Coordinates of C-alpha atoms and ligand atoms in Angstrom, one line a residue:
X1 CA 0.1 0.1 0.0
X2 CA 1.5 3.6 -0.5
X3 CA 1.2 6.0 2.2
X4 CA -1.8 8.7 2.1
X5 CA -1.8 11.6 0.5
X6 CA -4.9 13.2 0.6
X7 CA -6.5 15.4 3.3
X8 CA -8.9 13.3 5.5
X9 CA -12.0 15.0 6.6
X10 CA -13.7 11.6 8.5
X11 CA -12.6 10.7 11.6
X12 CA -13.9 7.8 13.8
X13 CA -12.9 7.4 17.7
X14 CA -12.8 4.3 19.3
X15 CA -13.0 4.9 23.3
X16 CA -14.9 8.2 22.8
X17 CA -15.9 8.2 25.9
X18 CA -12.5 7.1 27.6
X19 CA -10.3 9.6 30.3
X20 CA -8.1 10.4 26.4
X21 CA -11.3 11.4 24.4
X22 CA -13.3 13.9 27.1
X23 CA -9.9 15.4 28.3
X24 CA -7.8 15.5 25.8
X25 CA -9.2 14.6 22.2
X26 CA -12.1 16.8 22.5
X27 CA -11.1 19.9 23.8
X28 CA -8.7 20.0 21.0
X29 CA -11.5 19.7 18.4
X30 CA -12.8 22.6 20.1
X31 CA -9.5 24.7 20.3
X32 CA -9.6 24.2 16.5
X33 CA -13.0 24.5 15.5
X34 CA -12.9 28.1 18.0
X35 CA -9.6 28.9 15.5
X36 CA -11.7 28.1 12.5
X37 CA -9.1 25.5 11.4
X38 CA -11.3 23.0 10.6
X39 CA -12.6 22.1 7.1
X40 CA -16.2 22.2 6.6
X41 CA -16.8 18.6 5.6
X42 CA -15.2 17.2 8.8
X43 CA -17.2 14.9 10.4
X44 CA -16.5 12.7 13.7
X45 CA -17.5 9.6 14.4
X46 CA -17.4 8.4 18.5
X47 CA -17.2 4.7 18.8
X48 CA -17.8 3.4 22.7
X49 CA -19.5 0.8 24.5
X50 CA -22.2 2.8 26.4
X51 CA -25.5 2.0 24.6
X52 CA -26.8 6.4 24.4
X53 CA -27.8 8.4 21.5
X54 CA -26.1 10.8 19.1
X55 CA -27.7 13.6 21.0
X56 CA -26.8 12.0 24.5
X57 CA -23.3 11.9 23.2
X58 CA -23.2 15.6 22.0
X59 CA -24.4 16.4 25.4
X60 CA -21.5 14.2 27.1
X61 CA -18.8 15.7 24.9
X62 CA -20.7 19.1 25.8
X63 CA -20.0 18.5 29.7
X64 CA -16.8 17.2 28.9
X65 CA -15.7 20.9 27.1
X66 CA -17.4 22.2 30.3
X67 CA -15.1 20.5 32.6
X68 CA -12.0 20.4 30.3
X69 CA -12.1 23.8 28.4
X70 CA -10.8 26.8 30.1
X71 CA -13.8 28.5 31.4
X72 CA -12.6 31.9 29.5
X73 CA -12.8 30.2 26.0
X74 CA -16.0 28.5 26.4
X75 CA -18.1 30.0 23.7
X76 CA -22.1 28.4 23.2
X77 CA -21.4 29.0 19.1
X78 CA -18.7 27.0 19.0
X79 CA -20.1 23.9 20.9
X80 CA -22.8 23.9 18.5
X81 CA -20.7 23.8 15.3
X82 CA -18.6 21.7 16.8
X83 CA -21.6 18.9 18.3
X84 CA -23.3 19.3 14.9
X85 CA -19.9 17.3 13.0
X86 CA -20.2 14.8 15.5
X87 CA -22.1 11.2 14.9
X88 CA -22.5 8.4 17.7
X89 CA -22.1 4.4 17.4
X90 CA -21.8 1.9 19.9
X91 CA -21.4 -1.4 20.2
X92 CA -18.7 -3.9 21.4
X93 CA -15.5 -3.9 19.9
X94 CA -15.0 -7.7 20.0
X95 CA -18.0 -8.4 18.0
X96 CA -16.8 -8.8 14.3
X97 CA -20.4 -8.2 12.5
X98 CA -21.3 -4.7 14.9
X99 CA -18.7 -3.2 12.5
X100 CA -21.3 -3.1 9.9
X101 CA -22.4 0.0 11.9
X102 CA -19.6 2.3 11.3
X103 CA -19.8 1.1 7.9
X104 CA -23.3 2.5 7.8
X105 CA -22.8 5.6 9.6
X106 CA -19.7 6.2 7.1
X107 CA -21.8 6.3 4.0
X108 CA -21.5 9.1 2.1
X109 CA -18.4 10.1 4.4
X110 CA -14.9 10.9 2.6
X111 CA -13.2 7.7 2.1
X112 CA -10.1 8.5 3.5
X113 CA -11.2 8.1 7.1
X114 CA -8.5 8.9 10.0
X115 CA -9.5 5.7 13.1
X116 CA -8.1 7.0 16.2
X117 CA -7.4 4.5 18.7
X118 CA -8.2 5.7 22.8
X119 CA -8.5 2.2 23.4
X120 CA -6.2 -0.6 25.2
X121 CA -3.3 -1.9 23.0
X122 CA -4.7 -5.6 23.5
X123 CA -7.7 -4.5 21.2
X124 CA -5.7 -3.2 18.1
X125 CA -5.7 -6.2 16.6
X126 CA -9.1 -7.0 17.0
X127 CA -10.0 -3.4 15.4
X128 CA -7.7 -3.3 12.7
X129 CA -8.5 -6.8 11.5
X130 CA -12.4 -6.1 11.8
X131 CA -12.0 -2.8 10.1
X132 CA -10.5 -4.5 7.0
X133 CA -12.3 -7.6 6.7
X134 CA -15.9 -5.1 6.6
X135 CA -14.2 -3.4 3.9
X136 CA -13.1 -0.1 6.0
X137 CA -9.4 0.0 5.1
X138 CA -8.1 1.8 2.0
X139 CA -5.2 3.0 1.2
X140 CA -5.8 6.9 1.9
X141 CA -6.9 5.4 5.6
X142 CA -4.6 6.3 8.7
X143 CA -4.7 5.0 11.8
X144 CA -3.4 6.6 15.0
X145 CA -2.2 4.8 18.3
X146 CA -1.3 6.0 21.7
X147 CA 1.1 5.1 23.6
X148 CA 2.1 2.6 25.1
X149 CA 3.0 0.9 22.5
X150 CA 4.2 -2.1 24.2
X151 CA 5.6 -2.8 27.4
X152 CA 9.1 -3.8 26.2
X153 CA 10.7 -4.3 22.7
X154 CA 8.8 -7.9 22.4
X155 CA 5.3 -7.0 23.2
X156 CA 5.9 -3.4 21.1
X157 CA 7.1 -5.1 17.9
X158 CA 3.9 -8.2 18.7
X159 CA 1.4 -4.8 18.6
X160 CA 3.0 -2.9 15.7
X161 CA 2.9 -6.4 13.4
X162 CA -0.8 -6.5 14.2
X163 CA -1.4 -3.5 12.7
X164 CA 0.8 -3.5 10.3
X165 CA -1.1 -6.4 8.7
X166 CA -3.4 -4.1 7.8
X167 CA -1.9 -0.6 7.6
X168 CA 1.2 0.3 6.1
X169 CA 4.0 2.2 7.9
X170 CA 3.4 5.5 6.1
X171 CA -0.5 4.7 7.3
X172 CA 0.3 4.2 10.9
X173 CA 0.3 7.7 13.1
X174 CA 2.0 6.7 16.4
X175 CA 1.1 9.6 19.2
X176 CA 3.8 11.0 21.4
X177 CA 1.3 14.2 22.4
X178 CA 4.9 16.0 23.9
X179 CA 6.2 16.1 20.1
X180 CA 2.7 18.3 19.1
X181 CA 3.8 21.1 21.8
X182 CA 4.4 24.2 21.1
X183 CA 7.5 24.7 22.8
X184 CA 8.9 21.2 21.8
X185 CA 8.8 22.4 18.4
X186 CA 10.3 26.0 19.3
X187 CA 13.1 23.3 20.3
X188 CA 13.9 23.2 16.8
X189 CA 13.4 26.7 15.1
X190 CA 15.5 27.5 18.3
X191 CA 18.4 25.3 17.4
X192 CA 18.7 25.5 13.9
X193 CA 17.1 29.2 13.1
X194 CA 19.5 30.5 15.5
X195 CA 23.5 30.4 14.2
X196 CA 23.9 32.1 17.5
X197 CA 23.2 28.4 19.2
X198 CA 23.8 25.7 16.2
X199 CA 27.6 27.1 16.6
X200 CA 27.7 26.3 20.0
X201 CA 25.5 23.1 20.1
X202 CA 28.3 20.6 21.0
X203 CA 30.2 19.1 23.5
X204 CA 33.2 21.6 23.5
X205 CA 30.4 24.4 24.6
X206 CA 27.6 22.5 26.7
X207 CA 28.8 21.4 30.1
X208 CA 25.5 19.3 30.6
X209 CA 22.0 19.5 30.0
X210 CA 19.3 18.1 32.5
X211 CA 15.9 17.2 31.5
X212 CA 12.8 17.6 34.0
X213 CA 9.5 16.7 33.8
X214 CA 8.0 16.5 37.6
X215 CA 4.5 16.0 37.9
X216 CA 2.2 16.8 40.8
X217 CA -0.7 14.1 39.8
X218 CA -0.2 10.4 41.2
X219 CA -1.4 7.6 39.9
X220 CA -4.6 7.6 41.9
X221 CA -7.2 5.5 39.3
X222 CA -5.0 4.6 36.9
X223 CA -2.8 2.0 39.6
X224 CA -4.3 -0.7 37.7
X225 CA -1.9 0.6 34.5
X226 CA 0.7 1.9 35.9
X227 CA 2.0 -0.5 38.5
X228 CA 2.7 -3.1 35.7
X229 CA 4.6 -0.2 33.9
X230 CA 6.4 2.5 35.9
X231 CA 7.9 5.5 35.3
X232 CA 10.6 4.3 33.2
X233 CA 7.8 2.8 30.7
X234 CA 5.2 5.6 31.3
X235 CA 7.5 8.7 30.9
X236 CA 11.0 8.0 29.9
X237 CA 10.8 5.4 27.3
X238 CA 8.7 8.0 25.2
X239 CA 8.4 11.7 26.0
X240 CA 11.5 12.5 27.8
X241 CA 14.0 10.2 25.2
X242 CA 11.7 12.3 22.8
X243 CA 12.8 15.5 24.1
X244 CA 16.3 14.4 24.4
X245 CA 16.3 13.5 20.6
X246 CA 15.0 17.0 19.7
X247 CA 17.9 18.3 21.7
X248 CA 20.9 16.6 20.7
X249 CA 20.0 15.5 17.1
X250 CA 21.9 16.7 14.1
X251 CA 20.3 19.3 11.6
X252 CA 17.9 17.6 9.4
X253 CA 18.7 17.5 5.7
X254 CA 15.0 19.1 5.6
X255 CA 12.3 19.5 7.8
X256 CA 10.3 16.5 6.5
X257 CA 9.3 13.5 8.0
X258 CA 12.2 11.2 7.0
X259 CA 14.7 13.7 7.4
X260 CA 13.5 14.3 11.5
X261 CA 12.8 10.8 12.3
X262 CA 16.5 9.4 10.8
X263 CA 18.4 12.0 12.5
X264 CA 16.3 11.3 15.8
X265 CA 17.5 7.4 15.3
X266 CA 20.9 8.0 15.4
X267 CA 20.5 9.5 18.2
X268 CA 19.1 6.6 20.2
X269 CA 21.6 4.5 18.3
X270 CA 24.4 6.5 20.0
X271 CA 22.6 6.4 23.5
X272 CA 24.8 4.4 26.1
X273 CA 23.4 1.3 27.3
X274 CA 23.1 1.7 31.8
X275 CA 25.9 -0.7 32.7
X276 CA 24.7 -3.0 36.0
X277 CA 28.5 -2.5 37.4
X278 CA 27.6 1.5 37.1
X279 CA 24.3 1.5 37.9
X280 CA 24.3 3.0 41.3
X281 CA 25.8 6.0 39.7
X282 CA 23.2 6.0 36.7
X283 CA 20.2 5.2 37.4
X284 CA 18.0 6.5 40.5
X285 CA 14.2 4.5 41.1
X286 CA 11.8 6.4 43.7
X287 CA 8.3 5.4 44.6
X288 CA 5.7 8.9 46.4
X289 CA 5.2 7.9 50.4
X290 CA 2.7 10.0 51.9
X291 CA 3.0 13.6 52.1
X292 CA 0.9 16.8 51.0
X293 CA 0.6 19.0 48.3
X294 CA -0.4 22.7 49.0
X295 CA -1.7 21.7 52.4
X296 CA -4.1 18.7 51.3
X297 CA -2.8 15.7 52.6
X298 CA -1.9 13.0 49.5
X299 CA -1.4 9.6 49.8
X300 CA 1.8 7.4 49.4
X301 CA 1.7 5.1 46.2
X302 CA 1.1 1.9 48.5
X303 CA -1.6 3.6 50.1
X304 CA -3.6 4.9 46.9
X305 CA -6.8 2.8 46.5
X306 CA -6.4 -0.9 44.8
X307 CA -2.4 -0.6 45.7
X308 CA -0.6 -3.6 46.1
X309 CA 1.0 -3.0 49.6
X310 CA 4.6 -5.0 48.0
X311 CA 4.7 -3.2 44.8
X312 CA 8.0 -1.9 44.0
X313 CA 7.1 0.1 40.9
X314 CA 8.9 3.3 40.6
X315 CA 7.0 6.5 40.5
X316 CA 10.0 8.5 39.9
X317 CA 13.0 8.1 37.5
X318 CA 16.2 10.0 37.3
X319 CA 19.3 8.8 35.5
X320 CA 22.7 10.2 33.6
X321 CA 22.7 9.6 30.0
X322 CA 25.7 9.7 27.2
X323 CA 25.9 10.3 23.4
X324 CA 28.2 8.2 22.2
X325 CA 28.9 10.4 18.8
X326 CA 31.4 13.4 17.9
X327 CA 29.2 16.2 18.9
X328 CA 28.0 14.8 22.3
X329 CA 30.7 12.5 23.7
X330 CA 31.8 14.1 26.9
X331 CA 28.4 16.6 28.0
X332 CA 26.1 14.1 30.6
X333 CA 22.4 14.2 30.2
X334 CA 20.7 14.3 33.5
X335 CA 17.1 13.4 33.4
X336 CA 14.4 13.3 35.7
X337 CA 10.9 12.7 35.5
X338 CA 8.4 11.6 38.8
X339 CA 5.0 11.6 40.1
X340 CA 3.2 13.6 42.8
X341 CA 6.0 15.6 43.3
X342 CA 5.3 19.6 44.3
X343 CA 4.3 21.1 41.2
X344 CA 4.1 19.9 37.4
X345 CA 7.5 21.8 36.1
X346 CA 8.7 20.1 32.8
X347 CA 12.1 22.2 30.9
X348 CA 15.5 21.5 29.7
X349 CA 18.1 23.1 30.4
X350 CA 21.5 23.8 28.8
X351 CA 24.5 24.6 30.9
X352 CA 27.3 26.2 28.7
X353 CA 30.5 25.8 29.9
X354 CA 32.7 29.2 30.9
X355 CA 35.8 30.6 30.5
X356 CA 39.1 29.5 32.1
X357 CA 39.8 32.4 32.5
X358 CA 37.6 34.7 34.6
X359 CA 38.5 38.4 35.3
X360 CA 36.0 39.2 37.9
X361 CA 35.9 39.0 41.8
X362 CA 37.1 35.3 42.1
X363 CA 33.9 34.3 44.2
X364 CA 31.4 34.6 41.5
X365 CA 33.0 32.6 39.3
X366 CA 31.3 29.5 39.9
X367 CA 28.2 31.7 39.2
X368 CA 28.5 33.0 36.2
X369 CA 28.0 30.3 33.3
X370 CA 25.3 30.7 31.0
X371 CA 22.4 28.5 31.1
X372 CA 19.8 28.4 28.4
X373 CA 16.0 27.2 29.9
X374 CA 13.4 25.7 28.0
X375 CA 10.2 25.5 29.5
X376 CA 7.1 23.4 28.6
X377 CA 5.2 23.6 31.7
X378 CA 4.1 25.7 33.9
X379 CA 4.6 28.6 31.4
X380 CA 5.6 28.2 28.0
X381 CA 9.0 30.2 27.1
X382 CA 12.9 30.3 26.5
X383 CA 15.2 32.4 29.0
X384 CA 19.1 32.6 28.6
X385 CA 20.4 33.6 32.0
X386 CA 23.3 36.0 30.9
X387 CA 25.5 38.1 33.4
X388 CA 25.9 42.2 33.6
X389 CA 27.1 44.5 35.9
X390 CA 25.6 45.3 39.0
X391 CA 23.9 48.9 38.9
X392 CA 25.5 51.6 40.5
X393 CA 28.6 53.4 41.1
X394 CA 29.2 51.5 44.6
X395 CA 28.5 48.2 42.8
X396 CA 32.0 48.4 41.3
X397 CA 32.4 45.5 38.5
X398 CA 30.3 42.9 40.8
X399 CA 28.4 40.9 38.5
X400 CA 24.5 40.1 38.5
X401 CA 22.4 37.1 36.6
X402 CA 19.0 37.9 35.1
X403 CA 17.1 35.8 32.5
X404 CA 16.3 37.5 29.1
X405 CA 12.9 35.9 28.2
X406 CA 10.8 34.9 25.4
X407 CA 7.4 34.1 28.1
X408 CA 5.6 32.7 25.0
X409 CA 2.1 33.7 26.4
X410 CA 3.1 37.1 26.9
X411 CA 4.9 38.1 23.9
X412 CA 2.5 36.1 21.2
X413 CA -0.1 37.7 23.3
X414 CA -1.4 33.7 23.5
X415 CA -3.7 33.3 25.8
X416 CA -4.2 30.1 24.8
X417 CA -1.2 28.0 23.9
X418 CA -2.5 24.8 22.1
X419 CA -2.5 21.7 23.5
X420 CA -0.3 19.5 21.4
X421 CA -3.3 17.0 20.4
X422 CA -4.5 20.4 18.1
X423 CA -1.5 20.1 16.2
X424 CA -1.1 16.1 15.9
X425 CA -4.9 15.8 14.6
X426 CA -4.6 18.3 12.3
X427 CA -1.3 16.7 10.8
X428 CA -3.1 13.1 10.7
X429 CA -6.2 14.7 8.7
X430 CA -3.4 16.2 6.6
X431 CA -1.1 13.1 6.2
X432 CA 2.1 14.6 7.9
X433 CA 4.2 12.1 9.9
X434 CA 6.9 14.2 10.8
X435 CA 5.6 14.4 14.5
X436 CA 4.7 11.1 14.7
X437 CA 6.8 8.2 15.8
X438 CA 8.0 5.6 13.2
X439 CA 8.7 2.0 14.4
X440 CA 12.6 2.2 14.6
X441 CA 12.4 4.7 17.2
X442 CA 10.0 2.9 19.3
X443 CA 12.4 0.1 19.0
X444 CA 15.3 1.4 19.6
X445 CA 14.2 3.4 22.7
X446 CA 12.3 0.1 24.1
X447 CA 15.8 -1.6 23.5
X448 CA 17.6 0.7 25.8
X449 CA 14.6 0.8 28.4
X450 CA 14.8 -3.0 28.6
X451 CA 18.4 -2.6 28.9
X452 CA 18.0 -0.2 31.7
X453 CA 15.3 -2.3 33.9
X454 CA 17.1 -5.2 33.6
X455 CA 20.6 -3.9 34.7
X456 CA 18.6 -2.5 37.4
X457 CA 16.7 -5.6 38.0
X458 CA 20.2 -7.5 38.3
X459 CA 21.4 -5.1 41.0
X460 CA 20.8 -4.8 44.6
X461 CA 20.0 -1.1 44.2
X462 CA 17.4 0.2 46.5
X463 CA 14.2 1.7 45.5
X464 CA 13.8 5.0 47.2
X465 CA 10.9 6.6 48.6
X466 CA 10.3 10.2 48.7
X467 CA 7.3 12.8 50.5
X468 CA 4.7 13.3 48.3
X469 CA 4.7 17.0 47.5
X470 CA 8.4 16.7 47.3
X471 CA 11.0 17.3 44.9
X472 CA 12.2 13.9 44.3
X473 CA 14.0 11.9 46.9
X474 CA 17.1 13.6 48.9
X475 CA 19.6 11.6 46.7
X476 CA 19.1 13.2 43.3
X477 CA 20.8 16.0 44.3
X478 CA 24.0 14.0 45.9
X479 CA 23.0 12.2 42.3
X480 CA 24.3 15.3 39.9
X481 CA 26.8 16.3 42.4
X482 CA 28.8 13.4 42.1
X483 CA 29.7 14.8 38.9
X484 CA 30.5 18.4 39.8
X485 CA 26.7 19.3 38.5
X486 CA 23.8 20.8 40.2
X487 CA 20.0 21.1 39.3
X488 CA 18.9 24.2 38.0
X489 CA 16.4 26.1 40.4
X490 CA 13.9 28.3 39.4
Ligands
LIG1 C1 1.2 10.4 29.6 C2 1.8 9.5 30.5 O1 1.5 10.0 28.2 O2 1.7 11.5 30.0 C3 1.0 10.4 32.2 O3 0.9 8.4 30.7 C4 1.5 11.7 32.1 O4 1.4 9.8 33.3 C5 1.3 12.7 31.1 O5 0.9 12.2 33.4 C6 2.0 13.9 30.9 O6 1.9 14.7 29.9 P1 1.6 16.0 30.1 O7 1.3 16.6 28.9 O8 0.8 16.6 31.3 O9 3.1 16.2 31.0

């Protein structure tokens, strides 16, 4: 089969009443509708088990929008335009004859249909087989799948093989919603549109890099899913390694999907495996305990509802990565991610090297390196920490540090920074795969994670704990300090 080329204006959402659909996908459609970015002919078919009418489904969508769209954007006219595009079809996905219902519902719709599987991966094969058997797959169809694609390399390959029975690689859109985020896109612009940075982007100028994705949410009602997964598979395998790739990849020849994906796979190939012997110096795993956030008591992971009190699943991971290539050899990259931490903070910090010869007061030497901070959350922006003279005659040549800032919410007067899903949904419809993961990237990322997990399991490393509402286990601080580095603090 050849890849889809034409615009798709027919969108089928499986799992249309699930958490992902209600929290992320329908709000994304709302913002796109509000921005006038949807083709007039776009039709959306929600598929779920609940036996309700299209009108009842539309009401549920409006209820979800009232909850998940920022109140200042709620607009009844936009609701009306959006729900007018939406139909609903209910059935049990494991029942082959029921797929005729979708066929009936799609009668007269664009045949270039995008199927979005917001359902557990164990159902992917059943849905793909039945769509195919029902004659609902053609060369222009595309299929969208969410992470987690598998639990390890083996299961990820199984899932990919099952989808590939009926869809070619160019028809598969594997989502990592981080790639749709505005500031993540900006990493590419920042790196490759500014010669100031592109000439410095290597181990000769950069001392170390840190990537942080701290979340304040815990596991709560996702315990059943998360306990078999852990933070390494949930956040590192996809989101964090993708950020690492975008920060460190070579300049792609062009901004097209082949070039970007190729460069990302090169980084993953060069990512050094964590060896069992060094694991205590390169990887920390931890689990949140009881604590509080903003004065509200929060239960520890093992005290969440439905928890297995013996669980050793990590909710926090911190590790030191190295990329064995010409550009990055010698520059460590520290990554950390955890649930139930003080705040939700997602940021990348590039620490530049300092000059050996320092002509100002020597006591200020250590604090005058430049750093570039790219924030994805809570505010989206880019800040360059620079040093200037303190103001005033009495200050002599004492230095001060300030950020030169690009706060996107202010500079672009953007009241609403688009969620990753808005861009990704549009790209699916357009047939643009550059922000989606190819099979090889997923395989390489799993290979690295599987290896790290195995090295950990073989070692006698202890699982640390940290109080809910903290910055992670204490040891994270000394972990980075053993290399003479420190975490950036806001
Ligand atoms: C998801 C993970 O992929 O990303 C969740 O499964 C995590 O556990 C979420 O909370 C974080 O996404 P964001 O956009 O809120 O940083």
